[in-house]
XYZ file of C-alpha atoms in Angstrom:
337
model
C 23.601 -48.114 -20.071
C 27.341 -48.912 -20.057
C 28.392 -52.000 -18.258
C 31.435 -52.278 -16.021
C 33.950 -54.389 -17.839
C 36.855 -56.175 -16.310
C 40.030 -57.349 -17.973
C 41.524 -60.201 -15.991
C 45.015 -61.647 -16.328
C 45.464 -64.950 -14.561
C 48.981 -65.979 -13.605
C 49.563 -69.663 -13.034
C 52.274 -70.569 -10.589
C 53.360 -74.208 -10.650
C 56.105 -74.954 -8.182
C 56.669 -78.488 -7.044
C 60.332 -77.696 -6.328
C 59.389 -74.395 -4.674
C 57.282 -76.246 -2.173
C 60.487 -77.215 -0.481
C 61.105 -73.602 0.318
C 58.253 -73.770 2.830
C 59.171 -76.133 5.687
C 55.614 -76.226 7.014
C 53.043 -78.590 5.488
C 49.732 -79.828 6.656
C 49.896 -82.554 9.234
C 50.722 -85.951 7.736
C 51.902 -84.525 4.422
C 55.444 -84.780 3.160
C 57.104 -83.404 0.052
C 56.027 -85.410 -2.971
C 52.670 -86.368 -1.342
C 49.689 -86.410 -3.686
C 47.855 -84.265 -1.093
C 50.420 -81.516 -1.217
C 49.351 -78.417 -3.219
C 51.623 -78.060 -6.182
C 49.884 -75.426 -8.285
C 47.177 -72.746 -7.980
C 45.310 -70.831 -10.713
C 43.158 -67.698 -10.327
C 40.418 -66.378 -12.664
C 37.997 -63.468 -12.513
C 34.519 -63.133 -14.070
C 33.244 -59.545 -14.144
C 29.735 -58.770 -12.992
C 27.150 -56.918 -15.063
C 23.849 -55.182 -14.578
C 23.145 -54.855 -10.900
C 26.490 -56.607 -10.203
C 28.540 -54.026 -12.097
C 31.611 -52.988 -10.095
C 32.215 -56.534 -8.850
C 34.010 -59.658 -10.099
C 33.751 -63.292 -9.065
C 37.211 -64.688 -8.217
C 37.852 -68.428 -8.532
C 41.082 -70.097 -7.288
C 41.724 -73.721 -8.309
C 44.241 -75.845 -6.302
C 45.870 -79.078 -7.693
C 48.567 -81.509 -6.624
C 51.640 -82.247 -8.677
C 49.703 -84.821 -10.656
C 47.101 -82.204 -11.652
C 44.377 -83.613 -9.372
C 42.038 -81.192 -7.596
C 42.652 -80.774 -3.879
C 39.673 -80.173 -1.559
C 39.745 -78.627 1.939
C 42.680 -76.360 1.206
C 42.428 -72.818 2.633
C 42.961 -70.131 -0.011
C 43.779 -66.563 1.079
C 42.487 -63.778 -1.201
C 43.890 -60.223 -1.181
C 43.588 -57.171 -3.431
C 45.464 -53.948 -4.034
C 42.186 -51.988 -4.527
C 38.719 -52.391 -3.083
C 37.913 -55.461 -1.030
C 37.515 -59.251 -1.332
C 34.983 -61.200 0.621
C 35.435 -63.674 2.065
C 39.193 -63.279 2.421
C 39.811 -66.926 3.453
C 37.943 -69.735 1.672
C 38.390 -73.540 1.747
C 38.352 -75.384 -1.568
C 35.488 -77.663 -2.290
C 35.461 -81.122 -3.820
C 36.418 -79.642 -7.204
C 39.468 -77.979 -5.663
C 37.989 -74.508 -6.208
C 37.498 -71.597 -3.780
C 35.338 -68.585 -4.704
C 35.302 -64.985 -3.418
C 33.886 -61.662 -4.628
C 35.931 -58.583 -5.515
C 34.402 -55.137 -5.135
C 36.492 -52.359 -6.662
C 36.056 -49.126 -8.592
C 39.612 -49.070 -9.959
C 42.024 -51.550 -11.492
C 42.910 -54.122 -8.812
C 45.777 -56.614 -8.489
C 44.159 -59.659 -6.897
C 46.234 -62.483 -5.297
C 45.189 -65.977 -4.261
C 47.660 -67.697 -1.885
C 48.118 -71.218 -0.553
C 51.262 -71.320 1.525
C 54.045 -70.037 -0.688
C 52.021 -70.635 -3.803
C 50.706 -67.448 -5.401
C 48.400 -66.720 -8.276
C 47.713 -63.181 -9.520
C 45.089 -61.667 -11.768
C 44.757 -58.029 -12.815
C 41.176 -56.810 -12.864
C 40.647 -53.567 -14.790
C 37.465 -51.850 -13.602
C 35.704 -49.317 -15.788
C 33.477 -46.880 -13.925
C 29.849 -47.593 -14.731
C 27.934 -44.966 -16.651
C 25.306 -43.584 -14.283
C 21.802 -44.533 -15.175
C 20.083 -41.404 -16.473
C 17.623 -40.213 -13.920
C 14.018 -40.211 -14.967
C 12.848 -36.608 -15.057
C 10.075 -35.819 -12.660
C 6.813 -35.208 -14.456
C 5.892 -31.589 -14.791
C 2.908 -31.017 -12.514
C -0.221 -29.724 -14.120
C -0.656 -26.028 -13.398
C -3.253 -25.236 -10.795
C -6.367 -23.622 -12.235
C -6.537 -19.897 -11.787
C -9.289 -19.255 -9.241
C -12.203 -17.242 -10.531
C -12.576 -14.111 -8.393
C -15.861 -13.827 -6.519
C -17.912 -10.943 -7.955
C -18.377 -8.002 -5.608
C -21.774 -7.876 -3.949
C -24.207 -5.185 -5.030
C -27.380 -3.884 -3.359
C -30.103 -1.880 -5.097
C -31.729 0.944 -3.157
C -34.906 2.757 -4.107
C -38.537 3.375 -3.177
C -41.013 0.526 -3.346
C -43.725 2.810 -4.699
C -44.130 6.065 -6.598
C -46.654 7.821 -8.800
C -46.879 8.278 -12.535
C -44.684 11.145 -13.687
C -42.364 11.095 -10.675
C -38.585 11.084 -11.265
C -37.813 7.914 -9.280
C -34.225 7.705 -7.954
C -32.412 4.361 -7.658
C -28.890 3.777 -6.317
C -26.448 0.908 -5.737
C -24.261 0.028 -2.758
C -21.135 -1.965 -3.651
C -17.416 -2.219 -2.888
C -16.674 -2.248 -6.634
C -14.797 0.736 -8.007
C -14.677 2.024 -11.557
C -17.659 -0.098 -12.590
C -20.104 0.788 -15.337
C -23.613 0.152 -14.059
C -26.233 -1.141 -16.488
C -29.791 -0.242 -15.470
C -33.097 -1.658 -16.697
C -36.451 -0.367 -15.479
C -38.910 -3.081 -16.539
C -41.270 -0.753 -18.417
C -39.934 -1.324 -21.934
C -37.738 1.762 -21.899
C -34.136 1.625 -23.150
C -31.466 0.462 -20.667
C -29.178 3.097 -19.180
C -25.413 2.719 -18.539
C -23.577 5.019 -16.158
C -20.497 5.058 -13.938
C -22.446 6.955 -11.265
C -23.860 4.986 -8.359
C -27.390 6.376 -8.881
C -29.837 7.172 -11.649
C -33.379 8.497 -12.055
C -36.229 7.287 -14.227
C -39.778 8.571 -14.845
C -42.624 6.057 -15.171
C -45.433 7.099 -17.495
C -47.889 4.292 -16.702
C -49.089 2.615 -13.517
C -48.027 -0.952 -12.693
C -45.428 -3.027 -10.844
C -42.010 -3.086 -12.514
C -38.727 -4.941 -11.927
C -35.707 -2.645 -11.706
C -32.342 -4.342 -12.355
C -28.710 -3.252 -12.106
C -25.488 -5.107 -13.002
C -21.894 -4.598 -14.085
C -19.121 -6.717 -15.582
C -17.248 -6.965 -12.265
C -20.101 -7.451 -9.805
C -23.113 -9.554 -9.115
C -26.518 -8.248 -10.173
C -29.430 -7.002 -8.092
C -33.102 -6.287 -8.682
C -36.108 -4.831 -6.883
C -39.798 -4.169 -7.483
C -41.402 -0.750 -7.678
C -45.148 -0.139 -7.845
C -46.289 2.926 -9.791
C -49.786 4.321 -9.220
C -51.740 7.195 -10.703
C -51.568 10.376 -8.606
C -54.533 11.136 -6.383
C -56.861 13.760 -7.819
C -56.260 17.231 -6.473
C -59.270 18.205 -4.372
C -61.052 21.214 -5.787
C -62.226 24.038 -3.593
C -66.016 24.348 -3.940
C -67.135 27.641 -5.385
C -69.492 28.267 -2.459
C -69.142 27.154 1.142
C -71.201 28.002 4.199
C -71.011 27.598 7.964
C -74.048 27.302 10.262
C -73.656 28.277 13.931
C -76.456 28.223 16.509
C -76.828 29.459 20.071
C -79.154 26.982 21.742
C -81.881 28.331 24.009
C -84.098 26.648 26.591
C -87.702 25.677 26.797
C -88.370 29.238 27.778
C -85.924 31.096 25.484
C -85.297 31.142 21.730
C -82.468 29.502 19.737
C -80.667 31.811 17.314
C -78.795 30.513 14.186
C -76.478 32.422 11.871
C -75.148 31.533 8.402
C -71.819 32.797 6.945
C -70.679 31.977 3.392
C -67.584 32.126 1.185
C -67.003 32.064 -2.553
C -63.772 30.417 -3.735
C -62.477 30.776 -0.209
C -63.324 34.464 0.103
C -66.071 35.541 2.526
C -69.093 37.136 0.927
C -71.314 39.792 2.448
C -74.568 38.959 4.190
C -76.396 40.901 1.497
C -75.129 38.402 -1.083
C -76.932 35.560 0.739
C -80.222 35.738 -1.087
C -82.256 33.131 0.775
C -81.933 30.639 3.670
C -84.340 27.799 4.362
C -84.026 26.492 7.912
C -85.114 23.014 8.900
C -85.167 23.031 12.711
C -85.122 19.291 13.084
C -88.554 19.029 14.779
C -90.600 19.102 11.573
C -90.801 22.872 11.264
C -89.277 24.917 8.385
C -88.575 28.630 7.966
C -87.681 30.554 4.819
C -85.934 33.863 5.529
C -84.171 36.363 3.240
C -81.429 37.006 5.813
C -78.695 34.781 7.145
C -79.958 35.046 10.743
C -83.054 33.381 12.201
C -84.491 32.517 15.644
C -86.663 29.594 16.706
C -88.391 28.517 19.943
C -88.210 24.819 20.923
C -91.092 24.011 23.351
C -89.602 20.659 24.457
C -86.164 19.639 25.682
C -84.038 17.441 23.362
C -81.234 17.399 20.782
C -82.063 18.572 17.275
C -80.167 18.698 13.930
C -80.572 22.058 12.246
C -80.158 22.194 8.450
C -79.791 25.436 6.473
C -80.202 25.500 2.702
C -78.255 28.619 1.688
C -78.589 30.332 -1.706
C -76.041 33.040 -2.566
C -74.798 35.181 -5.444
C -71.075 35.949 -5.820
C -69.699 39.362 -6.832
C -68.956 37.995 -10.317
C -72.624 37.043 -10.697
C -72.185 33.305 -10.040
C -75.058 31.739 -8.053
C -74.833 28.680 -5.889
C -76.452 26.695 -3.072
C -74.806 24.967 -0.102
C -76.334 23.074 2.820
C -74.492 23.348 6.164
C -75.780 21.572 9.292
C -75.295 21.734 13.057
C -76.758 20.253 16.238
C -78.443 21.963 19.218
C -79.485 20.668 22.634
C -82.507 22.231 24.358
C -82.909 22.041 28.149
C -85.002 23.703 30.810
C -82.243 25.778 32.426
C -78.694 26.747 31.369
C -75.657 28.001 33.215
C -75.480 31.659 32.293
C -71.673 31.564 32.191
C -70.910 28.305 30.365
C -74.197 27.762 28.562
C -74.307 24.119 29.782
C -77.657 22.578 30.644
C -78.411 22.460 34.356
C -81.567 20.346 34.201
């Protein structure tokens, strides 16, 4: 930092004879009095640091014998800047002090009556204090983008051997989806939003999907063995009966199929009827009649033996139920009593 420097020239004016040029003196003083100002000197002390740009001015007033004179008013003036205070009384040492503030060279005058003292104060502009650079703020951290949400869609169950389809729902675009199926198979990567996978063993597996730009998702799928396909029996038979009354017979008829195809009555080789009341009948034909002497409901069982056109033999046992009453409605066949 450069300090403001001042060069001061003090001019001493001593004028005992000149005092006579001023006809006005303080009350009670006459020319030649020891209380009459005879000389005045002026000095300047430059300020520094926080006082740079100022100077302390000191005027000293003496009588003709060189003794200091107190209580004498000194007037300060300057060609540049300002002096404060402009009017100062001398103290017991005969000195009066004021402060100059100026940014340029100033011609400063201290006056007592006709007495004058001058000093030239050369002011050098202070070098500005370098400003302290503001600290560079730390850069804000770059926010981490929130991964796009992803939802996994697919069945919760399937069977062994099925091609199970899974898909994702997400706002992400251009993502590569990484699939895992939880069954030890190799992962699959695809840009498509869906994929298929066959499971070869039953169990519950965790399916997962993820990508570099999204969150991940998972779901469970339970794989079961397929149900066995029901087989059509080689032979099948149907037993139908027309129930009679206690006074009429009940007639039953058997029809049969082989691998879903009806067979002729002649291919039914034997039918054993169990009439449900303890009586049995063996007949070579598919039709038989029976008389129930008492009213009631009876389960009729027919054990049917047949031979198919290809020579295959088989036995089936159809059943039905009959109700015997005393009288029937001739139109509907319903029991009347």
